[in-house]
Amino acid sequence: MHELGRLEDLPQDYRDQLTRLNLVPLWPNLRSVLPPQVPSRNTRPTHWPYTTLKPLLMQAGELTPMHKAERRVLVLANPGHGLENMKASPAMYLGMQLLLPGEWAPAHRHTPNAVRMIVEGHGATTTVNGEKCPMERGDLILTPTGQWHEHEHSGSGPVVWLDVLDLPLMYYAEVSYAVEGERQTVQPGRGDEVYAHGGVVPTSYFERGRAEYPMLRYPWREARAALEALAQTQPSLTCVQVTYVNPDTGHHIQNNLGYYAMMLRPAQQLRLPARSPSQVFHVIEGRVDVAVTKHAFGLAEADTCCTPGYEAVTLTNRSTTEPAFLFVADESPLHRKLGVYEVRS
Ligand code: 1HN
């Protein structure tokens, strides 16, 4: 690829004229917006250990009352994107949220899509469009775009969860906003109870369900059992993974981000090929080493890390006797829509 003309090669007077007229020459910038073979990425492999994060989150519980926070969150910000931009990757926001006994995080709805992966604690619930979802460790709970949601905690001890949102993408597209609301009236019925039976889904007499988000809570008990059954019935399967899907359509549960649960067999080393999407790994059970580019992270339980796209990632279960379980989030639905999804090697 031959070298192109630089900005400095142009007479100052010409450059000034362009600037005054809101014009920019393309050729000095062409290589930076279209680099050869591989895109430039700001996403830096980053590890957020839970042991260092948790005390600071608990301190936030003392320093900042709920009415001063609305959502008491420490954002897992990727330094490669600038901490103030609150991005783990180009499309993913990550935050660790704390709710203390007796607290209520008021109802609102917003354009970004969110999921929460429950990290620890008992007795909290999230009410999404009137459906009250219990929050237990490992559960995945959706708050899709535009749906009312609020959190409350009537149990004892702190409850902590990991929020994943497509906020950076929505913000970039200038479509991110929220609306505040009243406490929701809880409606009877739970999607996870009527959809949690293998292979059968609720139907009216003539047609399948039409709800866009028929299931809001994906209990860890079910996802874990699916992974264990998969591992047991397919001993030669290397990637023991399930995808969180809409049970009526089989599609990803949300528009832009994909969510998965993965099991590593005892001592298993799994090489994930380089693909275009950035990824997030969060340990639900066990200890997992994550290697990407020149980085090696030893993830303990409840630790989270992110990896840039176009890089292979190697996962290793540190235990030789027990399986390890991971929650994975990525940008693959977005990449497929953009027509740029790639697997390289
Ligand atoms: C939000 O609504 C929640 O509802 C958590 O718990 C984190 C981060 C950015 C924007 C909205 C929640 C959020 C958020």
Short mmCIF file of C-alpha atoms and ligand atoms in Angstrom, two decimals:
data_model
loop_
_atom_site.label_atom_id
_atom_site.label_comp_id
_atom_site.label_asym_id
_atom_site.label_seq_id
_atom_site.Cartn_x
_atom_site.Cartn_y
_atom_site.Cartn_z
CA MET A 1 0.00 0.00 0.00
CA HIS A 2 1.73 3.18 -1.12
CA GLU A 3 1.94 6.29 1.02
CA LEU A 4 -0.61 9.04 0.52
CA GLY A 5 -0.21 12.81 0.74
CA ARG A 6 -0.13 14.33 4.23
CA LEU A 7 -2.01 17.34 5.55
CA GLU A 8 1.33 19.12 6.04
CA ASP A 9 2.01 18.78 2.31
CA LEU A 10 -0.80 21.23 1.58
CA PRO A 11 -0.29 25.04 1.69
CA GLN A 12 -1.54 26.54 4.97
CA ASP A 13 -3.71 29.02 3.10
CA TYR A 14 -5.49 26.16 1.28
CA ARG A 15 -6.00 24.24 4.54
CA ASP A 16 -7.45 27.33 6.20
CA GLN A 17 -9.89 27.83 3.35
CA LEU A 18 -11.08 24.23 3.63
CA THR A 19 -11.55 24.54 7.40
CA ARG A 20 -13.56 27.76 7.05
CA LEU A 21 -15.92 25.97 4.66
CA ASN A 22 -16.23 22.79 6.80
CA LEU A 23 -14.30 20.75 4.28
CA VAL A 24 -11.64 18.09 4.92
CA PRO A 25 -9.30 16.37 2.43
CA LEU A 26 -9.84 12.62 2.54
CA TRP A 27 -6.40 11.36 1.48
CA PRO A 28 -4.46 12.30 4.65
CA ASN A 29 -7.04 10.35 6.71
CA LEU A 30 -7.87 7.51 4.34
CA ARG A 31 -5.46 4.95 5.82
CA SER A 32 -6.56 5.60 9.37
CA VAL A 33 -10.27 5.01 8.64
CA LEU A 34 -9.51 2.10 6.30
CA PRO A 35 -6.40 0.39 7.65
CA PRO A 36 -5.07 -2.63 5.75
CA GLN A 37 -6.55 -6.06 6.65
CA VAL A 38 -7.44 -5.43 10.29
CA PRO A 39 -9.45 -2.55 11.77
CA SER A 40 -7.86 -0.36 14.39
CA ARG A 41 -9.37 -1.15 17.79
CA ASN A 42 -9.45 0.88 20.96
CA THR A 43 -10.80 -2.05 22.98
CA ARG A 44 -7.96 -3.08 25.28
CA PRO A 45 -8.03 -6.52 26.90
CA THR A 46 -9.09 -5.57 30.45
CA HIS A 47 -9.68 -7.59 33.62
CA TRP A 48 -11.91 -6.43 36.47
CA PRO A 49 -11.32 -8.73 39.49
CA TYR A 50 -14.36 -8.91 41.77
CA THR A 51 -12.24 -8.97 44.93
CA THR A 52 -10.93 -5.46 44.22
CA LEU A 53 -14.22 -4.12 42.87
CA LYS A 54 -16.55 -5.39 45.61
CA PRO A 55 -15.15 -3.39 48.58
CA LEU A 56 -15.41 -0.18 46.52
CA LEU A 57 -18.98 -1.04 45.52
CA MET A 58 -19.86 -1.65 49.18
CA GLN A 59 -18.24 1.67 50.04
CA ALA A 60 -20.49 3.32 47.44
CA GLY A 61 -23.36 1.81 49.44
CA GLU A 62 -22.23 3.88 52.43
CA LEU A 63 -21.21 7.01 50.54
CA THR A 64 -24.18 7.40 48.20
CA PRO A 65 -27.79 6.81 49.23
CA MET A 66 -30.16 5.41 46.62
CA HIS A 67 -32.01 8.68 46.03
CA LYS A 68 -28.68 10.27 45.06
CA ALA A 69 -27.80 7.48 42.64
CA GLU A 70 -31.00 6.01 41.15
CA ARG A 71 -28.77 3.15 40.04
CA ARG A 72 -25.74 2.53 42.31
CA VAL A 73 -23.22 1.26 39.81
CA LEU A 74 -19.48 1.13 39.30
CA VAL A 75 -18.90 1.10 35.56
CA LEU A 76 -16.34 -1.36 34.16
CA ALA A 77 -14.74 1.09 31.76
CA ASN A 78 -12.18 0.13 29.15
CA PRO A 79 -9.16 2.47 29.40
CA GLY A 80 -8.62 2.09 25.65
CA HIS A 81 -11.89 3.90 25.02
CA GLY A 82 -11.28 6.56 27.70
CA LEU A 83 -12.77 5.83 31.13
CA GLU A 84 -15.24 8.72 30.88
CA ASN A 85 -16.86 7.14 27.82
CA MET A 86 -18.04 4.17 29.91
CA LYS A 87 -17.50 1.53 27.25
CA ALA A 88 -16.18 -1.99 27.68
CA SER A 89 -16.13 -2.27 23.87
CA PRO A 90 -17.58 -0.23 20.97
CA ALA A 91 -21.13 -1.49 21.62
CA MET A 92 -21.04 -2.86 25.18
CA TYR A 93 -21.44 -1.10 28.50
CA LEU A 94 -20.71 -3.07 31.70
CA GLY A 95 -21.53 -2.06 35.24
CA MET A 96 -21.60 -3.74 38.64
CA GLN A 97 -24.72 -2.67 40.53
CA LEU A 98 -25.44 -2.81 44.27
CA LEU A 99 -28.85 -2.89 45.95
CA LEU A 100 -29.04 -2.99 49.75
CA PRO A 101 -31.88 -4.44 51.85
CA GLY A 102 -34.96 -2.23 51.83
CA GLU A 103 -33.80 -0.23 48.81
CA TRP A 104 -35.76 0.49 45.67
CA ALA A 105 -34.28 1.59 42.33
CA PRO A 106 -37.18 3.54 40.79
CA ALA A 107 -39.01 2.65 37.60
CA HIS A 108 -37.82 4.00 34.29
CA ARG A 109 -37.57 2.91 30.71
CA HIS A 110 -35.01 3.77 28.10
CA THR A 111 -33.98 3.06 24.55
CA PRO A 112 -30.81 1.03 25.30
CA ASN A 113 -31.31 -2.72 25.81
CA ALA A 114 -30.08 -4.18 29.10
CA VAL A 115 -29.54 -7.56 30.70
CA ARG A 116 -28.43 -8.32 34.23
CA MET A 117 -26.38 -11.33 35.32
CA ILE A 118 -26.87 -11.84 39.05
CA VAL A 119 -23.55 -12.12 40.88
CA GLU A 120 -24.49 -12.57 44.53
CA GLY A 121 -27.15 -12.13 47.20
CA HIS A 122 -30.75 -13.17 47.72
CA GLY A 123 -34.15 -11.56 47.97
CA ALA A 124 -34.06 -8.87 45.30
CA THR A 125 -36.42 -8.68 42.35
CA THR A 126 -36.56 -6.78 39.09
CA THR A 127 -40.00 -5.91 37.76
CA VAL A 128 -40.00 -5.63 33.97
CA ASN A 129 -43.23 -4.39 32.34
CA GLY A 130 -45.18 -5.70 35.33
CA GLU A 131 -43.46 -9.10 35.51
CA LYS A 132 -41.67 -9.57 38.83
CA CYS A 133 -38.47 -11.55 38.27
CA PRO A 134 -36.62 -13.06 41.25
CA MET A 135 -32.87 -12.42 41.08
CA GLU A 136 -30.67 -15.38 42.03
CA ARG A 137 -27.01 -16.00 41.31
CA GLY A 138 -26.37 -16.83 37.66
CA ASP A 139 -29.85 -15.79 36.48
CA LEU A 140 -30.05 -13.65 33.37
CA ILE A 141 -32.84 -11.06 33.33
CA LEU A 142 -33.74 -8.94 30.31
CA THR A 143 -34.91 -5.37 30.19
CA PRO A 144 -35.40 -4.90 26.46
CA THR A 145 -35.57 -1.49 24.82
CA GLY A 146 -38.51 0.62 25.98
CA GLN A 147 -39.68 -1.67 28.80
CA TRP A 148 -40.36 -0.31 32.29
CA HIS A 149 -38.04 -1.69 34.95
CA GLU A 150 -37.31 -1.18 38.63
CA HIS A 151 -35.39 -3.14 41.23
CA GLU A 152 -36.29 -3.78 44.86
CA HIS A 153 -34.74 -5.72 47.70
CA SER A 154 -36.76 -7.04 50.61
CA GLY A 155 -34.25 -9.70 51.68
CA SER A 156 -31.14 -9.36 53.80
CA GLY A 157 -27.56 -8.68 52.77
CA PRO A 158 -26.36 -6.89 49.66
CA VAL A 159 -27.39 -8.00 46.15
CA VAL A 160 -24.94 -7.40 43.32
CA TRP A 161 -25.38 -7.90 39.61
CA LEU A 162 -23.56 -7.22 36.35
CA ASP A 163 -25.44 -5.00 33.89
CA VAL A 164 -24.70 -5.34 30.17
CA LEU A 165 -26.18 -2.69 27.87
CA ASP A 166 -25.81 -1.64 24.25
CA LEU A 167 -25.62 1.91 25.59
CA PRO A 168 -22.43 2.97 23.71
CA LEU A 169 -24.06 2.05 20.41
CA MET A 170 -27.32 3.82 21.25
CA TYR A 171 -25.43 6.89 22.45
CA TYR A 172 -23.30 6.92 19.29
CA ALA A 173 -26.46 6.72 17.18
CA GLU A 174 -27.93 9.66 19.17
CA VAL A 175 -30.96 7.61 20.19
CA SER A 176 -30.23 7.13 23.92
CA TYR A 177 -32.77 8.58 26.37
CA ALA A 178 -34.84 7.59 29.40
CA VAL A 179 -38.34 8.25 30.77
CA GLU A 180 -39.09 8.16 34.50
CA GLY A 181 -42.16 6.32 35.76
CA GLU A 182 -44.32 5.34 38.71
CA ARG A 183 -43.97 2.15 40.71
CA GLN A 184 -45.32 -0.63 38.48
CA THR A 185 -48.35 -2.74 39.22
CA VAL A 186 -47.18 -6.34 39.30
CA GLN A 187 -49.12 -8.58 36.89
CA PRO A 188 -49.55 -12.28 37.59
CA GLY A 189 -47.58 -14.80 35.54
CA ARG A 190 -43.94 -15.37 34.70
CA GLY A 191 -42.44 -16.08 31.30
CA ASP A 192 -39.72 -18.31 32.74
CA GLU A 193 -42.36 -20.57 34.31
CA VAL A 194 -44.34 -21.14 31.12
CA TYR A 195 -41.33 -21.36 28.80
CA ALA A 196 -39.00 -23.42 31.00
CA HIS A 197 -40.07 -26.82 29.68
CA GLY A 198 -37.75 -28.34 27.08
CA GLY A 199 -39.08 -28.04 23.56
CA VAL A 200 -42.65 -27.00 24.29
CA VAL A 201 -43.86 -23.41 24.11
CA PRO A 202 -47.19 -21.80 24.93
CA THR A 203 -49.49 -21.34 21.92
CA SER A 204 -52.94 -20.03 21.26
CA TYR A 205 -55.09 -22.50 19.34
CA PHE A 206 -53.92 -21.26 15.94
CA GLU A 207 -50.55 -19.67 16.27
CA ARG A 208 -47.31 -19.30 18.16
CA GLY A 209 -46.81 -16.53 20.68
CA ARG A 210 -46.37 -13.04 19.31
CA ALA A 211 -44.72 -11.31 22.24
CA GLU A 212 -41.40 -9.81 21.20
CA TYR A 213 -39.84 -10.77 24.53
CA PRO A 214 -41.81 -13.77 25.83
CA MET A 215 -39.19 -14.71 28.41
CA LEU A 216 -37.54 -12.13 30.64
CA ARG A 217 -35.77 -14.33 33.18
CA TYR A 218 -33.43 -17.18 32.26
CA PRO A 219 -32.81 -19.14 35.49
CA TRP A 220 -29.23 -20.30 35.97
CA ARG A 221 -30.49 -23.68 37.18
CA GLU A 222 -31.90 -24.38 33.68
CA ALA A 223 -28.92 -23.04 31.72
CA ARG A 224 -26.48 -24.98 33.93
CA ALA A 225 -28.48 -28.19 33.57
CA ALA A 226 -28.50 -27.75 29.77
CA LEU A 227 -24.71 -27.35 29.74
CA GLU A 228 -24.15 -30.39 31.94
CA ALA A 229 -26.45 -32.51 29.78
CA LEU A 230 -24.70 -31.31 26.64
CA ALA A 231 -21.28 -32.16 28.08
CA GLN A 232 -22.44 -35.55 29.26
CA THR A 233 -24.27 -36.64 26.11
CA GLN A 234 -21.61 -35.31 23.73
CA PRO A 235 -18.26 -36.28 25.26
CA SER A 236 -16.32 -35.23 22.13
CA LEU A 237 -17.91 -31.76 21.94
CA THR A 238 -15.21 -29.14 22.54
CA CYS A 239 -17.31 -25.98 22.80
CA VAL A 240 -19.98 -26.73 25.41
CA GLN A 241 -22.08 -23.62 24.97
CA VAL A 242 -25.72 -22.54 24.96
CA THR A 243 -27.12 -19.32 23.51
CA TYR A 244 -29.81 -17.34 25.30
CA VAL A 245 -32.62 -17.19 22.73
CA ASN A 246 -36.19 -16.06 22.37
CA PRO A 247 -37.97 -19.45 22.74
CA ASP A 248 -40.64 -18.48 20.21
CA THR A 249 -38.24 -17.58 17.40
CA GLY A 250 -34.89 -19.14 18.29
CA HIS A 251 -33.28 -15.74 17.64
CA HIS A 252 -30.90 -13.92 19.97
CA ILE A 253 -32.74 -12.46 22.98
CA GLN A 254 -31.85 -8.91 22.04
CA ASN A 255 -31.24 -6.85 18.92
CA ASN A 256 -27.57 -6.00 19.13
CA LEU A 257 -25.77 -8.11 21.71
CA GLY A 258 -25.53 -11.90 21.99
CA TYR A 259 -25.51 -13.78 25.30
CA TYR A 260 -24.22 -17.28 26.00
CA ALA A 261 -23.36 -19.63 28.83
CA MET A 262 -20.31 -21.83 28.43
CA MET A 263 -18.96 -24.81 30.33
CA LEU A 264 -15.31 -25.79 30.37
CA ARG A 265 -14.68 -29.40 31.29
CA PRO A 266 -12.11 -30.09 34.05
CA ALA A 267 -8.68 -28.89 32.82
CA GLN A 268 -10.12 -28.07 29.38
CA GLN A 269 -8.28 -25.60 27.18
CA LEU A 270 -10.51 -24.09 24.50
CA ARG A 271 -9.19 -21.91 21.68
CA LEU A 272 -11.84 -19.58 20.30
CA PRO A 273 -10.91 -18.48 16.77
CA ALA A 274 -10.46 -14.80 15.91
CA ARG A 275 -13.86 -13.31 15.07
CA SER A 276 -14.93 -9.74 14.38
CA PRO A 277 -16.96 -9.09 17.59
CA SER A 278 -15.55 -7.94 20.91
CA GLN A 279 -16.42 -10.25 23.79
CA VAL A 280 -17.03 -10.14 27.52
CA PHE A 281 -16.35 -13.11 29.82
CA HIS A 282 -17.72 -13.36 33.33
CA VAL A 283 -17.06 -16.34 35.61
CA ILE A 284 -20.20 -17.82 37.19
CA GLU A 285 -18.42 -20.80 38.75
CA GLY A 286 -14.80 -21.85 38.94
CA ARG A 287 -11.53 -20.27 37.81
CA VAL A 288 -10.64 -19.62 34.20
CA ASP A 289 -7.48 -18.34 32.54
CA VAL A 290 -8.12 -16.06 29.58
CA ALA A 291 -5.33 -15.46 27.05
CA VAL A 292 -5.68 -12.87 24.29
CA THR A 293 -2.89 -11.18 22.30
CA LYS A 294 -0.09 -10.64 24.84
CA HIS A 295 -2.45 -10.61 27.82
CA ALA A 296 -3.16 -13.40 30.29
CA PHE A 297 -5.84 -12.97 32.95
CA GLY A 298 -6.53 -15.40 35.78
CA LEU A 299 -10.26 -15.02 36.34
CA ALA A 300 -11.65 -16.01 39.72
CA GLU A 301 -15.35 -16.41 40.48
CA ALA A 302 -17.38 -13.24 39.65
CA ASP A 303 -14.45 -11.71 37.72
CA THR A 304 -15.13 -10.07 34.37
CA CYS A 305 -12.89 -9.32 31.39
CA CYS A 306 -13.27 -8.07 27.85
CA THR A 307 -11.41 -8.89 24.66
CA PRO A 308 -11.20 -6.98 21.36
CA GLY A 309 -12.51 -8.37 18.09
CA TYR A 310 -10.30 -10.00 15.42
CA GLU A 311 -8.19 -11.78 18.07
CA ALA A 312 -8.22 -15.44 19.08
CA VAL A 313 -9.01 -16.09 22.74
CA THR A 314 -7.88 -19.16 24.71
CA LEU A 315 -9.86 -20.21 27.79
CA THR A 316 -8.44 -22.67 30.30
CA ASN A 317 -10.29 -24.23 33.22
CA ARG A 318 -7.86 -24.06 36.16
CA SER A 319 -9.53 -26.96 37.94
CA THR A 320 -8.61 -30.52 36.99
CA THR A 321 -11.60 -31.96 38.83
CA GLU A 322 -14.54 -29.53 38.45
CA PRO A 323 -16.16 -27.88 35.43
CA ALA A 324 -16.06 -24.08 35.12
CA PHE A 325 -19.00 -21.97 33.96
CA LEU A 326 -18.84 -18.67 32.11
CA PHE A 327 -21.33 -16.05 31.03
CA VAL A 328 -20.33 -14.58 27.66
CA ALA A 329 -21.61 -11.47 25.89
CA ASP A 330 -20.64 -10.34 22.40
CA GLU A 331 -21.51 -8.01 19.56
CA SER A 332 -22.24 -10.71 16.98
CA PRO A 333 -25.95 -9.89 16.34
CA LEU A 334 -24.86 -6.32 15.55
CA HIS A 335 -22.03 -7.50 13.30
CA ARG A 336 -24.36 -9.83 11.39
CA LYS A 337 -26.81 -6.97 10.82
CA LEU A 338 -23.99 -4.77 9.63
CA GLY A 339 -22.91 -7.59 7.30
CA VAL A 340 -19.37 -7.58 8.75
CA TYR A 341 -19.45 -10.71 10.95
CA GLU A 342 -16.25 -12.66 10.32
CA VAL A 343 -14.52 -15.76 11.61
CA ARG A 344 -10.84 -15.73 10.67
CA SER A 345 -8.98 -18.69 12.10
C1 1HN B 1 -30.00 1.27 33.89
O1 1HN B 1 -31.24 1.61 33.63
C2 1HN B 1 -29.72 0.30 34.84
O2 1HN B 1 -31.99 -0.16 35.28
C3 1HN B 1 -28.41 -0.06 35.09
O3 1HN B 1 -30.53 -1.07 36.52
C4 1HN B 1 -27.37 0.54 34.43
C5 1HN B 1 -26.59 2.15 32.84
C6 1HN B 1 -26.81 3.12 31.93
C7 1HN B 1 -28.10 3.49 31.62
C8 1HN B 1 -29.16 2.89 32.25
C9 1HN B 1 -30.83 -0.35 35.59
C10 1HN B 1 -27.62 1.53 33.49
C11 1HN B 1 -28.93 1.90 33.20
#
